[in-house]
mmCIF file of C-alpha atoms in Angstrom:
data_model
loop_
_atom_site.group_PDB
_atom_site.id
_atom_site.type_symbol
_atom_site.label_atom_id
_atom_site.label_comp_id
_atom_site.label_asym_id
_atom_site.label_seq_id
_atom_site.Cartn_x
_atom_site.Cartn_y
_atom_site.Cartn_z
ATOM 1 C CA MET V 1 96.219 1.846 -96.802
ATOM 2 C CA GLY V 2 94.202 4.688 -95.282
ATOM 3 C CA TRP V 3 96.928 7.242 -96.008
ATOM 4 C CA THR V 4 96.908 6.435 -99.727
ATOM 5 C CA SER V 5 93.102 5.935 -99.939
ATOM 6 C CA SER V 6 93.734 2.502 -101.445
ATOM 7 C CA VAL V 7 90.669 0.976 -99.756
ATOM 8 C CA PRO V 8 88.009 3.172 -101.462
ATOM 9 C CA ILE V 9 89.947 3.061 -104.722
ATOM 10 C CA PHE V 10 89.993 -0.734 -104.665
ATOM 11 C CA HIS V 11 86.283 -0.769 -103.801
ATOM 12 C CA ASP V 12 85.539 1.496 -106.778
ATOM 13 C CA ASN V 13 87.578 -0.766 -109.064
ATOM 14 C CA ILE V 14 85.714 -3.885 -107.966
ATOM 15 C CA THR V 15 82.370 -2.109 -108.358
ATOM 16 C CA PHE V 16 83.298 -1.041 -111.889
ATOM 17 C CA ILE V 17 84.500 -4.499 -112.898
ATOM 18 C CA LEU V 18 81.387 -6.251 -111.609
ATOM 19 C CA GLN V 19 78.793 -3.623 -112.516
ATOM 20 C CA PRO V 20 76.904 -6.008 -114.882
ATOM 21 C CA GLU V 21 76.303 -8.313 -111.891
ATOM 22 C CA ILE V 22 75.460 -5.667 -109.246
ATOM 23 C CA PRO V 23 73.097 -5.750 -107.368
ATOM 24 C CA HIS V 24 71.056 -8.739 -108.561
ATOM 25 C CA ASN V 25 73.917 -11.280 -108.350
ATOM 26 C CA VAL V 26 76.813 -9.619 -106.529
ATOM 27 C CA LEU V 27 77.310 -7.127 -103.696
ATOM 28 C CA SER V 28 80.718 -5.572 -103.066
ATOM 29 C CA PHE V 29 81.949 -4.333 -99.684
ATOM 30 C CA ILE V 30 85.426 -2.791 -99.873
ATOM 31 C CA ASP V 31 87.612 -5.785 -100.869
ATOM 32 C CA ASP V 32 85.029 -8.481 -100.116
ATOM 33 C CA VAL V 33 82.641 -9.670 -102.798
ATOM 34 C CA GLY V 34 79.500 -11.555 -101.854
ATOM 35 C CA ILE V 35 77.901 -13.722 -104.538
ATOM 36 C CA LYS V 36 74.252 -14.521 -103.992
ATOM 37 C CA GLY V 37 73.222 -18.155 -103.926
ATOM 38 C CA PRO V 38 70.161 -19.741 -105.558
ATOM 39 C CA LYS V 39 66.875 -17.957 -104.872
ATOM 40 C CA ASP V 40 65.051 -21.260 -104.756
ATOM 41 C CA TRP V 41 65.734 -24.962 -105.058
ATOM 42 C CA LYS V 42 63.704 -26.701 -107.715
ATOM 43 C CA ILE V 43 62.096 -29.774 -106.224
ATOM 44 C CA VAL V 44 61.182 -32.787 -108.343
ATOM 45 C CA ASN V 45 59.422 -35.717 -106.666
ATOM 46 C CA GLY V 46 60.399 -34.386 -103.253
ATOM 47 C CA LYS V 47 64.104 -34.097 -104.118
ATOM 48 C CA PRO V 48 66.295 -31.256 -105.444
ATOM 49 C CA ALA V 49 66.317 -31.153 -109.231
ATOM 50 C CA LYS V 50 69.360 -32.677 -110.935
ATOM 51 C CA HIS V 51 71.330 -31.426 -113.906
ATOM 52 C CA PRO V 52 69.889 -32.959 -117.102
ATOM 53 C CA ALA V 53 73.340 -33.936 -118.384
ATOM 54 C CA ASN V 54 74.522 -35.410 -115.076
ATOM 55 C CA PRO V 55 72.027 -36.757 -112.529
ATOM 56 C CA ASN V 56 74.717 -36.698 -109.817
ATOM 57 C CA ILE V 57 74.869 -32.877 -109.800
ATOM 58 C CA CYS V 58 72.286 -30.684 -108.077
ATOM 59 C CA LEU V 59 70.881 -28.176 -110.594
ATOM 60 C CA ALA V 60 70.796 -25.266 -108.118
ATOM 61 C CA LEU V 61 74.454 -25.754 -107.211
ATOM 62 C CA TRP V 62 75.375 -26.044 -110.884
ATOM 63 C CA GLU V 63 73.697 -22.705 -111.609
ATOM 64 C CA PHE V 64 75.444 -21.086 -108.640
ATOM 65 C CA PHE V 65 78.869 -22.295 -109.738
ATOM 66 C CA GLU V 66 78.177 -21.040 -113.256
ATOM 67 C CA LEU V 67 77.586 -17.593 -111.735
ATOM 68 C CA LEU V 68 80.685 -17.942 -109.556
ATOM 69 C CA LYS V 69 82.788 -18.858 -112.575
ATOM 70 C CA ARG V 70 81.480 -15.880 -114.530
ATOM 71 C CA VAL V 71 82.281 -13.435 -111.725
ATOM 72 C CA LEU V 72 85.777 -14.826 -111.206
ATOM 73 C CA GLN V 73 86.501 -14.760 -114.927
ATOM 74 C CA GLN V 74 85.481 -11.100 -115.076
ATOM 75 C CA MET V 75 87.919 -10.299 -112.288
ATOM 76 C CA LYS V 76 90.594 -12.433 -113.910
ATOM 77 C CA TYR V 77 90.490 -10.858 -117.364
ATOM 78 C CA CYS V 78 89.633 -7.239 -116.545
ATOM 79 C CA GLY V 79 93.264 -6.152 -116.683
ATOM 80 C CA GLY V 80 93.498 -5.368 -112.983
ATOM 81 C CA THR V 81 96.803 -5.242 -111.135
ATOM 82 C CA PHE V 82 95.914 -7.892 -108.541
ATOM 83 C CA SER V 83 97.513 -10.689 -110.595
ATOM 84 C CA GLY V 84 94.278 -12.309 -111.682
ATOM 85 C CA HIS V 85 96.131 -14.314 -114.333
ATOM 86 C CA LYS V 86 97.587 -16.439 -111.511
ATOM 87 C CA LEU V 87 94.114 -17.550 -110.467
ATOM 88 C CA VAL V 88 93.507 -21.299 -110.577
ATOM 89 C CA LEU V 89 89.936 -22.483 -110.026
ATOM 90 C CA CYS V 90 88.800 -25.807 -108.558
ATOM 91 C CA ALA V 91 92.209 -27.452 -108.903
ATOM 92 C CA PRO V 92 93.322 -30.126 -106.400
ATOM 93 C CA THR V 93 96.859 -28.787 -106.271
ATOM 94 C CA PHE V 94 99.518 -29.579 -103.700
ATOM 95 C CA LYS V 95 100.877 -27.148 -101.160
ATOM 96 C CA ILE V 96 104.578 -27.417 -100.383
ATOM 97 C CA LEU V 97 106.135 -26.209 -97.132
ATOM 98 C CA ALA V 98 109.943 -26.268 -97.152
ATOM 99 C CA VAL V 99 111.747 -25.892 -93.818
ATOM 100 C CA ASP V 100 115.428 -25.611 -92.924
ATOM 101 C CA THR V 101 116.838 -25.000 -89.440
ATOM 102 C CA SER V 102 120.260 -23.799 -88.319
ATOM 103 C CA TYR V 103 121.474 -22.798 -84.863
ATOM 104 C CA ILE V 104 120.641 -19.168 -85.700
ATOM 105 C CA VAL V 105 117.359 -19.153 -87.592
ATOM 106 C CA VAL V 106 114.537 -21.309 -88.987
ATOM 107 C CA ARG V 107 113.953 -20.600 -92.681
ATOM 108 C CA TYR V 108 110.890 -21.602 -94.655
ATOM 109 C CA TYR V 109 108.671 -20.895 -97.639
ATOM 110 C CA LEU V 110 105.144 -21.916 -98.576
ATOM 111 C CA CYS V 111 104.054 -22.426 -102.162
ATOM 112 C CA GLN V 112 101.285 -24.043 -104.185
ATOM 113 C CA CYS V 113 101.758 -26.178 -107.271
ATOM 114 C CA THR V 114 100.156 -24.843 -110.440
ATOM 115 C CA SER V 115 99.746 -28.295 -111.994
ATOM 116 C CA ASP V 116 100.610 -31.938 -111.428
ATOM 117 C CA ASN V 117 104.246 -30.932 -111.869
ATOM 118 C CA CYS V 118 105.417 -29.870 -108.392
ATOM 119 C CA LYS V 119 108.315 -27.953 -109.939
ATOM 120 C CA GLU V 120 105.872 -25.297 -111.197
ATOM 121 C CA CYS V 121 104.828 -23.322 -108.124
ATOM 122 C CA CYS V 122 103.280 -20.034 -107.098
ATOM 123 C CA TYR V 123 105.005 -18.878 -103.920
ATOM 124 C CA ASN V 124 102.772 -17.709 -101.105
ATOM 125 C CA CYS V 125 105.242 -16.506 -98.505
ATOM 126 C CA PHE V 126 108.855 -16.603 -97.387
ATOM 127 C CA GLY V 127 109.899 -16.236 -93.788
ATOM 128 C CA SER V 128 112.381 -16.845 -91.026
ATOM 129 C CA ILE V 129 112.171 -17.283 -87.259
ATOM 130 C CA THR V 130 115.185 -16.357 -85.161
ATOM 131 C CA LEU V 131 116.272 -18.532 -82.245
ATOM 132 C CA ASN V 132 117.286 -17.286 -78.817
ATOM 133 C CA ASP V 133 120.427 -18.372 -76.962
ATOM 134 C CA ARG V 134 118.711 -21.265 -75.181
ATOM 135 C CA GLU V 135 117.163 -22.642 -78.375
ATOM 136 C CA ALA V 136 120.435 -22.257 -80.265
ATOM 137 C CA ARG V 137 122.064 -24.724 -77.849
ATOM 138 C CA PHE V 138 119.674 -27.546 -78.787
ATOM 139 C CA SER V 139 121.231 -30.566 -80.463
ATOM 140 C CA GLN V 140 120.859 -30.603 -84.249
ATOM 141 C CA PRO V 141 118.087 -33.269 -84.313
ATOM 142 C CA LYS V 142 116.166 -31.371 -81.644
ATOM 143 C CA LEU V 143 116.710 -28.136 -83.569
ATOM 144 C CA GLU V 144 115.268 -29.629 -86.757
ATOM 145 C CA LEU V 145 112.177 -30.902 -84.950
ATOM 146 C CA TYR V 146 111.723 -27.616 -83.091
ATOM 147 C CA GLY V 147 112.093 -25.642 -86.314
ATOM 148 C CA LEU V 148 109.363 -27.682 -88.006
ATOM 149 C CA TYR V 149 107.109 -27.160 -84.990
ATOM 150 C CA GLN V 150 107.675 -23.390 -85.002
ATOM 151 C CA VAL V 151 106.962 -23.044 -88.718
ATOM 152 C CA LEU V 152 103.733 -25.049 -88.533
ATOM 153 C CA GLN V 153 102.574 -22.869 -85.650
ATOM 154 C CA ALA V 154 103.452 -19.700 -87.568
ATOM 155 C CA LEU V 155 101.548 -20.834 -90.684
ATOM 156 C CA GLN V 156 98.681 -22.691 -89.058
ATOM 157 C CA MET V 157 96.065 -20.293 -90.459
ATOM 158 C CA TYR V 158 97.251 -21.260 -93.952
ATOM 159 C CA LEU V 159 97.562 -24.993 -93.292
ATOM 160 C CA ILE V 160 94.663 -26.061 -91.068
ATOM 161 C CA GLY V 161 92.413 -28.345 -93.093
ATOM 162 C CA VAL V 162 94.902 -28.794 -95.955
ATOM 163 C CA ARG V 163 94.983 -32.467 -96.914
ATOM 164 C CA ASN V 164 97.509 -32.435 -99.746
ATOM 165 C CA LEU V 165 100.415 -30.823 -97.902
ATOM 166 C CA ILE V 166 104.009 -31.793 -98.654
ATOM 167 C CA ILE V 167 106.706 -30.808 -96.151
ATOM 168 C CA GLU V 168 110.241 -30.747 -97.538
ATOM 169 C CA VAL V 169 113.164 -31.063 -95.130
ATOM 170 C CA ASP V 170 116.851 -31.852 -95.538
ATOM 171 C CA ALA V 171 117.047 -33.893 -92.315
ATOM 172 C CA ARG V 172 116.001 -37.480 -92.966
ATOM 173 C CA TYR V 173 115.808 -38.402 -89.269
ATOM 174 C CA ILE V 174 112.810 -36.117 -88.579
ATOM 175 C CA LYS V 175 110.461 -38.834 -89.841
ATOM 176 C CA GLY V 176 111.910 -41.315 -87.347
ATOM 177 C CA MET V 177 111.616 -38.815 -84.507
ATOM 178 C CA LEU V 178 107.939 -38.248 -85.289
ATOM 179 C CA GLN V 179 107.293 -41.996 -85.243
ATOM 180 C CA ASN V 180 109.246 -42.644 -82.020
ATOM 181 C CA PRO V 181 108.413 -40.093 -79.314
ATOM 182 C CA ASP V 182 110.150 -40.090 -75.942
ATOM 183 C CA ILE V 183 108.900 -42.589 -73.357
ATOM 184 C CA GLN V 184 108.234 -39.768 -70.855
ATOM 185 C CA PRO V 185 104.967 -38.044 -71.808
ATOM 186 C CA SER V 186 105.925 -34.676 -70.292
ATOM 187 C CA THR V 187 109.020 -34.238 -72.461
ATOM 188 C CA SER V 188 108.929 -30.987 -74.451
ATOM 189 C CA MET V 189 109.764 -32.832 -77.679
ATOM 190 C CA ASN V 190 106.627 -34.933 -77.227
ATOM 191 C CA CYS V 191 104.574 -31.732 -77.099
ATOM 192 C CA TRP V 192 106.153 -30.602 -80.367
ATOM 193 C CA ILE V 193 105.523 -33.981 -81.988
ATOM 194 C CA MET V 194 101.887 -33.950 -80.899
ATOM 195 C CA ALA V 195 101.392 -30.457 -82.348
ATOM 196 C CA ILE V 196 103.133 -31.408 -85.611
ATOM 197 C CA LEU V 197 101.029 -34.536 -86.082
ATOM 198 C CA MET V 198 97.846 -32.472 -85.827
ATOM 199 C CA PHE V 199 98.508 -31.534 -89.464
ATOM 200 C CA HIS V 200 98.005 -33.842 -92.447
ATOM 201 C CA PHE V 201 101.175 -34.003 -94.546
ATOM 202 C CA ASP V 202 103.696 -36.146 -96.370
ATOM 203 C CA LEU V 203 107.289 -35.656 -95.244
ATOM 204 C CA VAL V 204 109.765 -35.577 -98.140
ATOM 205 C CA HIS V 205 113.551 -35.544 -97.827
ATOM 206 C CA ILE V 206 115.411 -33.108 -100.091
ATOM 207 C CA LYS V 207 119.193 -33.021 -100.321
ATOM 208 C CA GLY V 208 120.694 -29.941 -98.730
ATOM 209 C CA THR V 209 122.275 -28.825 -102.014
ATOM 210 C CA PHE V 210 118.816 -28.660 -103.627
ATOM 211 C CA HIS V 211 116.891 -27.345 -100.620
ATOM 212 C CA GLY V 212 115.496 -23.874 -101.305
ATOM 213 C CA PRO V 213 115.242 -22.471 -97.752
ATOM 214 C CA ASP V 214 119.018 -22.851 -97.330
ATOM 215 C CA GLY V 215 119.362 -19.606 -99.279
ATOM 216 C CA LEU V 216 116.997 -17.611 -97.076
ATOM 217 C CA LEU V 217 118.262 -15.354 -94.306
#
């Protein structure tokens, strides 16, 4: 980035796009844009003022989100090359994590649904995690569980706090393994299960012939 001067160029682009809002509403620092919140909270009868059309909405927050929407729309429709047309605002979409494990590598991808139809997705990342000789000798059920554990650890910065996560696997028995840990608490598989269950997700079985990560290296 420094060699090509992309950082100052990107900063100049953002400053140009948002110049109607700078500095009274927006301040830009390189690739971070700070949007100023309400200057004051209107108080009526000792309580924050409500929106006249909906008494359940705080007026100050409504005004802030109107500003936020305007700024994001300017970035979306300015014709920039950062794929603003893919932007989806305030949408409770699902995130899908698909995982497949072989004795050589763990393959996965992470995507987000663009609508209620989970077949329409914007892909976030593809990846693979190679296994060493000791891990490659695990039994297939243990491999599948270990692969899921490794992927969740690799993507935890993307997945922590996500409530509508769907994990797709082609091994149906993983669900049973998560619900029936080993009787010995020190077993390594129990540690993996505990780490996996720290995430909120629905486990979905996908047939191997339709499972996307099978095609990843």
